PDB file of C-alpha atoms in Angstrom:
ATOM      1  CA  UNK A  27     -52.992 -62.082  71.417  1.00  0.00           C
ATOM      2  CA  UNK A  28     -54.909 -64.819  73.463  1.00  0.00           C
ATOM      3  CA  UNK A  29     -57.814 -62.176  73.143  1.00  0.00           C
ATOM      4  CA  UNK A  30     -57.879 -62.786  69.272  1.00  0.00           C
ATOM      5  CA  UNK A  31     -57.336 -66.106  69.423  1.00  0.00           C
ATOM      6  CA  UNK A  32     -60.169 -66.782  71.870  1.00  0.00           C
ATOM      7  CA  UNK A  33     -62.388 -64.857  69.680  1.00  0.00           C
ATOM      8  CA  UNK A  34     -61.060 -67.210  66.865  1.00  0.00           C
ATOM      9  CA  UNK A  35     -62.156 -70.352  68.410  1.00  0.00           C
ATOM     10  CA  UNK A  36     -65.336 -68.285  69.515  1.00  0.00           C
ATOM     11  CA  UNK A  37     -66.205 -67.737  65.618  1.00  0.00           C
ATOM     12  CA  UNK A  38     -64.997 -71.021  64.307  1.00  0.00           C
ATOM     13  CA  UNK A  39     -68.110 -72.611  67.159  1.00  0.00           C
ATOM     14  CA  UNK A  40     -70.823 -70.754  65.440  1.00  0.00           C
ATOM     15  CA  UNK A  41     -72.992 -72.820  63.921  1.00  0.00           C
ATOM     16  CA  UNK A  42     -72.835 -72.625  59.610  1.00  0.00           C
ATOM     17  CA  UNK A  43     -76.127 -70.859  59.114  1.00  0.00           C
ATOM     18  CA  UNK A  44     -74.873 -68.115  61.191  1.00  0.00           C
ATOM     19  CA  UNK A  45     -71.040 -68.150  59.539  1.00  0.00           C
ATOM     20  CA  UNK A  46     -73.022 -67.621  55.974  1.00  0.00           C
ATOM     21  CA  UNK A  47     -74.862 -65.043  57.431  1.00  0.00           C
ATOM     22  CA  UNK A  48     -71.924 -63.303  58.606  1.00  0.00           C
ATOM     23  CA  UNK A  49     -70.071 -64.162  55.620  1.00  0.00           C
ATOM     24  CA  UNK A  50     -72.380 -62.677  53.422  1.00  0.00           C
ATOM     25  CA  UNK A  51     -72.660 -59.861  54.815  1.00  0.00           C
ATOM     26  CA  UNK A  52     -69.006 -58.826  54.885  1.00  0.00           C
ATOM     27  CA  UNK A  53     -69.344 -59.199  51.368  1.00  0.00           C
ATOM     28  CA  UNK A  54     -72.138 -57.257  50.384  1.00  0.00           C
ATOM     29  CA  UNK A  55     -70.873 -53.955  52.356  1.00  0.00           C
ATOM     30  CA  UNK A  56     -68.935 -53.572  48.917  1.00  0.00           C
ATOM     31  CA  UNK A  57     -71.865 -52.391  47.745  1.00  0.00           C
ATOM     32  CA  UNK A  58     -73.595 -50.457  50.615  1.00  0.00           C
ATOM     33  CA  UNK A  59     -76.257 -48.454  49.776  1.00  0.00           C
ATOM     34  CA  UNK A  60     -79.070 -46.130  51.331  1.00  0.00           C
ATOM     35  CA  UNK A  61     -81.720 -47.698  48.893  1.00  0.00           C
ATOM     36  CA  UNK A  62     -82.761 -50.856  50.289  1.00  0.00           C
ATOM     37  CA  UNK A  63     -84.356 -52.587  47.539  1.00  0.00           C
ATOM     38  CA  UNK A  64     -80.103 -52.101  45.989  1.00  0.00           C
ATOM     39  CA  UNK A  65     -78.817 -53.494  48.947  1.00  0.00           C
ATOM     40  CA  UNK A  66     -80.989 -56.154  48.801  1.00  0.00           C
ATOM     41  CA  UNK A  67     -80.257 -57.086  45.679  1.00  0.00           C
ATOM     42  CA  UNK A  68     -76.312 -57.030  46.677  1.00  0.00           C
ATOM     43  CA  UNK A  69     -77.472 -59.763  49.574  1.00  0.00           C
ATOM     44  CA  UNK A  70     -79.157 -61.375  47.262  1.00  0.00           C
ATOM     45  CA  UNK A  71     -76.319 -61.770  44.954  1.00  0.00           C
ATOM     46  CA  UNK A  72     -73.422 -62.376  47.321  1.00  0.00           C
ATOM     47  CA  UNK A  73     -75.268 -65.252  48.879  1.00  0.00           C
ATOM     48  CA  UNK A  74     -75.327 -66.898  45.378  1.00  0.00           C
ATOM     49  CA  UNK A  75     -71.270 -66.210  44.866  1.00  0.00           C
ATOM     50  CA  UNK A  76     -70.736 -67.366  48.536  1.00  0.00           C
ATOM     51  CA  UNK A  77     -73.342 -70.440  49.470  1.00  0.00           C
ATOM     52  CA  UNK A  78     -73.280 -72.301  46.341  1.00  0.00           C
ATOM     53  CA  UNK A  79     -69.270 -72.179  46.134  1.00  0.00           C
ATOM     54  CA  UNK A  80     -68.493 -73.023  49.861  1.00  0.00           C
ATOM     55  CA  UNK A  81     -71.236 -75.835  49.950  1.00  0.00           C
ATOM     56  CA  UNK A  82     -69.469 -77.494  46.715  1.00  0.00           C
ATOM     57  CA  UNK A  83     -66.345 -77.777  48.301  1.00  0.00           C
ATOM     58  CA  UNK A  84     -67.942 -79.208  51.593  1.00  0.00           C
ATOM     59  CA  UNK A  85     -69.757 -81.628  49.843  1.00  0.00           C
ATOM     60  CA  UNK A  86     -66.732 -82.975  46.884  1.00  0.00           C
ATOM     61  CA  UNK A  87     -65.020 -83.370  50.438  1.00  0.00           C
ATOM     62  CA  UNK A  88     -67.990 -85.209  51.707  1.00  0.00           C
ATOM     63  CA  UNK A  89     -68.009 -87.527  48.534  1.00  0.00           C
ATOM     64  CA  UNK A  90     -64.632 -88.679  48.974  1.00  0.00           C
ATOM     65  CA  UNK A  91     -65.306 -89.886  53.022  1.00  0.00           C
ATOM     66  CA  UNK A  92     -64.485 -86.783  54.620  1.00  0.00           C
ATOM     67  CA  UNK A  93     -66.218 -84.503  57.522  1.00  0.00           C
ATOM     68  CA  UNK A  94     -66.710 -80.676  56.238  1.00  0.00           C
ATOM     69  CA  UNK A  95     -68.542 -77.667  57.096  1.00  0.00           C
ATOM     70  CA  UNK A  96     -68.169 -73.770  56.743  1.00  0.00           C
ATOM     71  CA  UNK A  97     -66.734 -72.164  59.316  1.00  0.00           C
ATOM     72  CA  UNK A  98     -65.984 -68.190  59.617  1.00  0.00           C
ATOM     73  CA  UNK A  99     -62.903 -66.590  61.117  1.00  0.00           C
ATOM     74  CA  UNK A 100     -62.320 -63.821  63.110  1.00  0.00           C
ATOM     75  CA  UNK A 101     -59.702 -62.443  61.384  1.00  0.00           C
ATOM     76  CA  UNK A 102     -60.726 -62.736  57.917  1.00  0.00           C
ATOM     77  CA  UNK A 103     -63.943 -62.019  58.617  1.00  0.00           C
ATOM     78  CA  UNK A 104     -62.572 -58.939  60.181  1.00  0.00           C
ATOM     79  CA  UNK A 105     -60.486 -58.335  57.533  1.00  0.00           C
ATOM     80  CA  UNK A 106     -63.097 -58.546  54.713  1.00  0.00           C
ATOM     81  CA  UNK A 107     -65.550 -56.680  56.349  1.00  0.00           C
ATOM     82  CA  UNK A 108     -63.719 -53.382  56.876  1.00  0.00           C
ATOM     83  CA  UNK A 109     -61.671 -53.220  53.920  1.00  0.00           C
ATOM     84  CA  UNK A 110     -64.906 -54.108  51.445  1.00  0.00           C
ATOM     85  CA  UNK A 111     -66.646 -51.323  53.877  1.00  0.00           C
ATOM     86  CA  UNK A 112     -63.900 -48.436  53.304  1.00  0.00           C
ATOM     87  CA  UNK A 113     -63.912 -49.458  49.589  1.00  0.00           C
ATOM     88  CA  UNK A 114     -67.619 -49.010  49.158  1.00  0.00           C
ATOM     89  CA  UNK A 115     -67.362 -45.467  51.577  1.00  0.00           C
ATOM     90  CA  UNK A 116     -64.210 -43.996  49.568  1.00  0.00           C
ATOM     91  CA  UNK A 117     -65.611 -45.831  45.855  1.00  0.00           C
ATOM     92  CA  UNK A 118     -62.236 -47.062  45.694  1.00  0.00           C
ATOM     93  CA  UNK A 119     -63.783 -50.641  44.336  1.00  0.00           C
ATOM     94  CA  UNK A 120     -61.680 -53.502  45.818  1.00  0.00           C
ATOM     95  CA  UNK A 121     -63.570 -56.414  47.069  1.00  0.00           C
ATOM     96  CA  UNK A 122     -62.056 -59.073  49.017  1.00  0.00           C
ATOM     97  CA  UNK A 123     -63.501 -62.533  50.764  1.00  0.00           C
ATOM     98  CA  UNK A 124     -61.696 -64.098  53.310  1.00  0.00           C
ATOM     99  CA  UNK A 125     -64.526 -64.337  56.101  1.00  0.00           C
ATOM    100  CA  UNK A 126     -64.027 -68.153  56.042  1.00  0.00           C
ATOM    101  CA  UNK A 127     -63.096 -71.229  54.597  1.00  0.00           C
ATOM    102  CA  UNK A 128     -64.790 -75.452  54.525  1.00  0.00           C
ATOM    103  CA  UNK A 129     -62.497 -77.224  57.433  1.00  0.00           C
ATOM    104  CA  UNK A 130     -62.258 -80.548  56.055  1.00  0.00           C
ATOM    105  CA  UNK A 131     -61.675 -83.691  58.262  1.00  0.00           C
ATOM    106  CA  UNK A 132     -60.754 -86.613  56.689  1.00  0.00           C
ATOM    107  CA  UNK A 133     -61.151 -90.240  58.979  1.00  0.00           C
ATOM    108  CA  UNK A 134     -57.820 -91.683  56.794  1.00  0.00           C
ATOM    109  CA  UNK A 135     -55.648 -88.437  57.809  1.00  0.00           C
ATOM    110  CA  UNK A 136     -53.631 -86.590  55.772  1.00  0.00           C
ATOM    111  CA  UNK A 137     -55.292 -85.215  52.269  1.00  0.00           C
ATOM    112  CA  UNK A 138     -53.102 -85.677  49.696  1.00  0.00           C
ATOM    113  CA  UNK A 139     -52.846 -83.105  46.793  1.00  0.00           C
ATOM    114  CA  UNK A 140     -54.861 -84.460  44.614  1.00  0.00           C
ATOM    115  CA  UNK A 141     -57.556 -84.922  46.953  1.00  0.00           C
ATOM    116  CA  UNK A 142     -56.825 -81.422  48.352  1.00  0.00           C
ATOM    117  CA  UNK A 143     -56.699 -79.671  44.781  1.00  0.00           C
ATOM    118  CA  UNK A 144     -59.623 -81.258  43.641  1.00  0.00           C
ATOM    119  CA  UNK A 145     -62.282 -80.524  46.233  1.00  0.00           C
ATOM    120  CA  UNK A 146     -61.002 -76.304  46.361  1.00  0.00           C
ATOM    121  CA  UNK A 147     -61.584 -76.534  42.474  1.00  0.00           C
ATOM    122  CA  UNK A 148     -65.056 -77.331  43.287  1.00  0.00           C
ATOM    123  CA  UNK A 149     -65.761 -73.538  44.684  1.00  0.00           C
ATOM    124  CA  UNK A 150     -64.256 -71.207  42.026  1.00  0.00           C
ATOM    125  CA  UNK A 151     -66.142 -74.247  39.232  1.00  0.00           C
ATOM    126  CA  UNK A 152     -69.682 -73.176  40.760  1.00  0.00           C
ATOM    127  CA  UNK A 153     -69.194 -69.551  40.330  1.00  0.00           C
ATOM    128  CA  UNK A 154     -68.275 -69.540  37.080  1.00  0.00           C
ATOM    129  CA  UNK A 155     -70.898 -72.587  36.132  1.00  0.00           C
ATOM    130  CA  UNK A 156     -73.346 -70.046  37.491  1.00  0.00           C
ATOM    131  CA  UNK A 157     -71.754 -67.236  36.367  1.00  0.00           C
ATOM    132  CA  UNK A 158     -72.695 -68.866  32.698  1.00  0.00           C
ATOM    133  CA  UNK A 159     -76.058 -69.115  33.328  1.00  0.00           C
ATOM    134  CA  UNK A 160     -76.674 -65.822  34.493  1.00  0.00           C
ATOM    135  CA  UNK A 161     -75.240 -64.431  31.536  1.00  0.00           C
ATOM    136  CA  UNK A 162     -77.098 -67.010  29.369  1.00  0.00           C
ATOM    137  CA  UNK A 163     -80.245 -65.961  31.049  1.00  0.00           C
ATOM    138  CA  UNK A 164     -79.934 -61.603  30.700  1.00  0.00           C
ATOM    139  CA  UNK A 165     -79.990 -62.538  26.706  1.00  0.00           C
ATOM    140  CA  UNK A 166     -83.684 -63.572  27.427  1.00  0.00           C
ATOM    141  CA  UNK A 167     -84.609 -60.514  30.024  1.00  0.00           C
ATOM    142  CA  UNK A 168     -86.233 -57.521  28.058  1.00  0.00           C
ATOM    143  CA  UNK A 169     -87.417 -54.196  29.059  1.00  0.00           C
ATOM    144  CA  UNK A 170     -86.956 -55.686  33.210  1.00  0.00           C
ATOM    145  CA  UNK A 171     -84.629 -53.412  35.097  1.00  0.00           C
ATOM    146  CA  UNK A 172     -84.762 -55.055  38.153  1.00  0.00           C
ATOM    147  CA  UNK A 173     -84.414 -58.440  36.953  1.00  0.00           C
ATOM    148  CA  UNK A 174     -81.962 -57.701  34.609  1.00  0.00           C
ATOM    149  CA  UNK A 175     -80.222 -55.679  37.580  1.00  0.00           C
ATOM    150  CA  UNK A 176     -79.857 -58.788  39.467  1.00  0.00           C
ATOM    151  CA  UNK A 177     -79.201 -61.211  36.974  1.00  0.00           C
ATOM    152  CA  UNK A 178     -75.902 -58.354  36.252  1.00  0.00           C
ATOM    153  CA  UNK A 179     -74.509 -58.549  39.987  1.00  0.00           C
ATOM    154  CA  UNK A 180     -75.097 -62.213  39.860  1.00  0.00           C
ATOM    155  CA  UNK A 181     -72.887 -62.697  36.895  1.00  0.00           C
ATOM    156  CA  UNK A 182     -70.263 -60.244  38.003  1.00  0.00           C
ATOM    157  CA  UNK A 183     -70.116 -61.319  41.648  1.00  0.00           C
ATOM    158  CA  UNK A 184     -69.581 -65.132  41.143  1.00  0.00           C
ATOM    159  CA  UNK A 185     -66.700 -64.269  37.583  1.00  0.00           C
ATOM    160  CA  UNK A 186     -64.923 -61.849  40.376  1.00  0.00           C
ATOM    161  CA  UNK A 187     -65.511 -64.428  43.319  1.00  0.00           C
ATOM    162  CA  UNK A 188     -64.017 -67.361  40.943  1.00  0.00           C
ATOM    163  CA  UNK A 189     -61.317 -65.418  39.829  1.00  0.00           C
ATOM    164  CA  UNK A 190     -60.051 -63.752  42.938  1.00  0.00           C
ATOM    165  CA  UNK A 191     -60.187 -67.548  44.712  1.00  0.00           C
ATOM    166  CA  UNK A 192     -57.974 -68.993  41.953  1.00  0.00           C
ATOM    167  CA  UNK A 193     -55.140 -66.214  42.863  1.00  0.00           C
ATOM    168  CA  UNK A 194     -52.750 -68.985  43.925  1.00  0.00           C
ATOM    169  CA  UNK A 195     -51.845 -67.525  46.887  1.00  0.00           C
ATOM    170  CA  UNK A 196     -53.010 -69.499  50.634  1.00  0.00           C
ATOM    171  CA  UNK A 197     -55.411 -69.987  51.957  1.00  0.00           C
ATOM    172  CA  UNK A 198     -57.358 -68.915  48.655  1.00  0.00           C
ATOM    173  CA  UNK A 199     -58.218 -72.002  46.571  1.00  0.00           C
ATOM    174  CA  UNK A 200     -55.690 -70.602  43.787  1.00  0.00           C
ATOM    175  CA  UNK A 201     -52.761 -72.166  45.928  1.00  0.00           C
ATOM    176  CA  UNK A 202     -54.087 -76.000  46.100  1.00  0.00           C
ATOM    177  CA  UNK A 203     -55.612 -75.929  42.596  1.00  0.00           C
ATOM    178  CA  UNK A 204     -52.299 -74.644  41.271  1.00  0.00           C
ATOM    179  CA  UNK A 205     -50.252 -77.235  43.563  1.00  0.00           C
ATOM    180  CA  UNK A 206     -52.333 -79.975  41.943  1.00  0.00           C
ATOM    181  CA  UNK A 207     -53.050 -79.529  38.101  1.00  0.00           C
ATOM    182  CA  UNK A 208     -51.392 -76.419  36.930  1.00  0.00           C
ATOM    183  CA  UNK A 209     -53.564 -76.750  33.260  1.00  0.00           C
ATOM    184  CA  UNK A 210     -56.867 -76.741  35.566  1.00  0.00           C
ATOM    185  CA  UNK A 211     -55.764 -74.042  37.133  1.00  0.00           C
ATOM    186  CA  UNK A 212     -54.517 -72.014  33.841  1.00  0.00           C
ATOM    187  CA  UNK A 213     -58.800 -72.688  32.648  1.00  0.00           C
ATOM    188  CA  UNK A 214     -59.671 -72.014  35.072  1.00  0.00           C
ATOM    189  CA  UNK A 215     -57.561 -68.119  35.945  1.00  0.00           C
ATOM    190  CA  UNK A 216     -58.195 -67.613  31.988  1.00  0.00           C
ATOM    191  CA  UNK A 217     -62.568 -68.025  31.700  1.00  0.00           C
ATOM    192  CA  UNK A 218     -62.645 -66.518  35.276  1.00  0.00           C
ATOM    193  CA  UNK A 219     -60.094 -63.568  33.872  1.00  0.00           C
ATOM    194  CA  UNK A 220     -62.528 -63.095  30.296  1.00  0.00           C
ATOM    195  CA  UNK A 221     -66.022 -63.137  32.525  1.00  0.00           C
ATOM    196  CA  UNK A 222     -64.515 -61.116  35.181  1.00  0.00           C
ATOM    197  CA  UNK A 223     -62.760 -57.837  33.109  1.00  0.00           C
ATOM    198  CA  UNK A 224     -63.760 -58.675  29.663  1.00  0.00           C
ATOM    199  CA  UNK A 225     -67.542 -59.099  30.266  1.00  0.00           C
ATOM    200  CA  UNK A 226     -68.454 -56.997  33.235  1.00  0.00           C
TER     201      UNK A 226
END
């Protein structure tokens, strides 16, 4: 046990580009493939589902006075790596993220719900706000595969990434959201729900 937990404290040290790196990756196993140029494109489009939505709720913290930054874990990263691995390997098509979370450090102590709720809506909001625009945008893509390709993932990775992050279980951003406005969080589980199974 100390084993995992030094490795823990080992992980939560690296520095954030690195964690994103990481964190990315676990995410685009989910779609490994022997082409590069479609792996690529599955980098390419987990980094927008995973950047944007982890530097929004590090920066709403920052607004309101407090210290934040991405950092990964061990075990989720762990965790998120093998089981989106097996599911691309076996096609079962599950796709988790749990590689990490924003620590938030607040100078006046304790954040309150509201404060709490507020900055983890921030994440799943990005993803869908860009979600929106990548579906906006494939209505003005003709006759481009690969564009129209990307633009796809892009739209599907940040509706599933919004919607599985509102699942108001902890540590996913579901649980504070829901703690603090339960009608935010209804909008929000409802447009991520449409984009996510009625869309894709």
């Amino acid at each position: 046990m100390s084993f995992i937990n030094d490795l823990e404290l080992r992980f939560r040290d690296l520095n954030e580009a690195l964690s994103f790196v990481l964190a990315i990756l676990s995410l685009a196993v989910a779609f490994l493939s022997l082409n590069p140029l479609y792996f690529g494109i599955s980098v390419l489009t987990a980094t927008t589902a995973i950047v944007p939505h982890e530097i929004a709720h590090r920066q709403s913290a920052r607004s309101y006075g407090c210290n934040s930054r991405f950092v990964l874990s061990f075990k989720g990263f762990t965790v998120t790596l093998l089981v989106n691995l097996l599911s691309s390997i076996l096609h079962i098509g599950i796709l988790i993220f749990v590689s990490g979370f924003t620590a938030i450090f607040c100078r006046f102590g304790y954040m309150g719900q509201e404060l709490e709720g507020k900055t983890a809506f921030f994440g799943p909001l990005t993803n869908l706000i860009i979600a929106f625009l990548a579906l906006i945008s494939l209505g003005f893509i003709h006759n481009d595969s690969i564009v129209e390709t990307i633009l796809s993932q892009i739209f599907a990775f940040n509706a599933y990434v919004a919607f599985f992050n509102l699942i108001p279980i902890p540590p996913l951003d579901g649980f504070k959201v829901f703690r603090w406005n339960k009608t935010v969080w209804i909008a929000g589980v409802l447009i991520s729900f449409v984009l996510t199974f009625l869309f894709v």
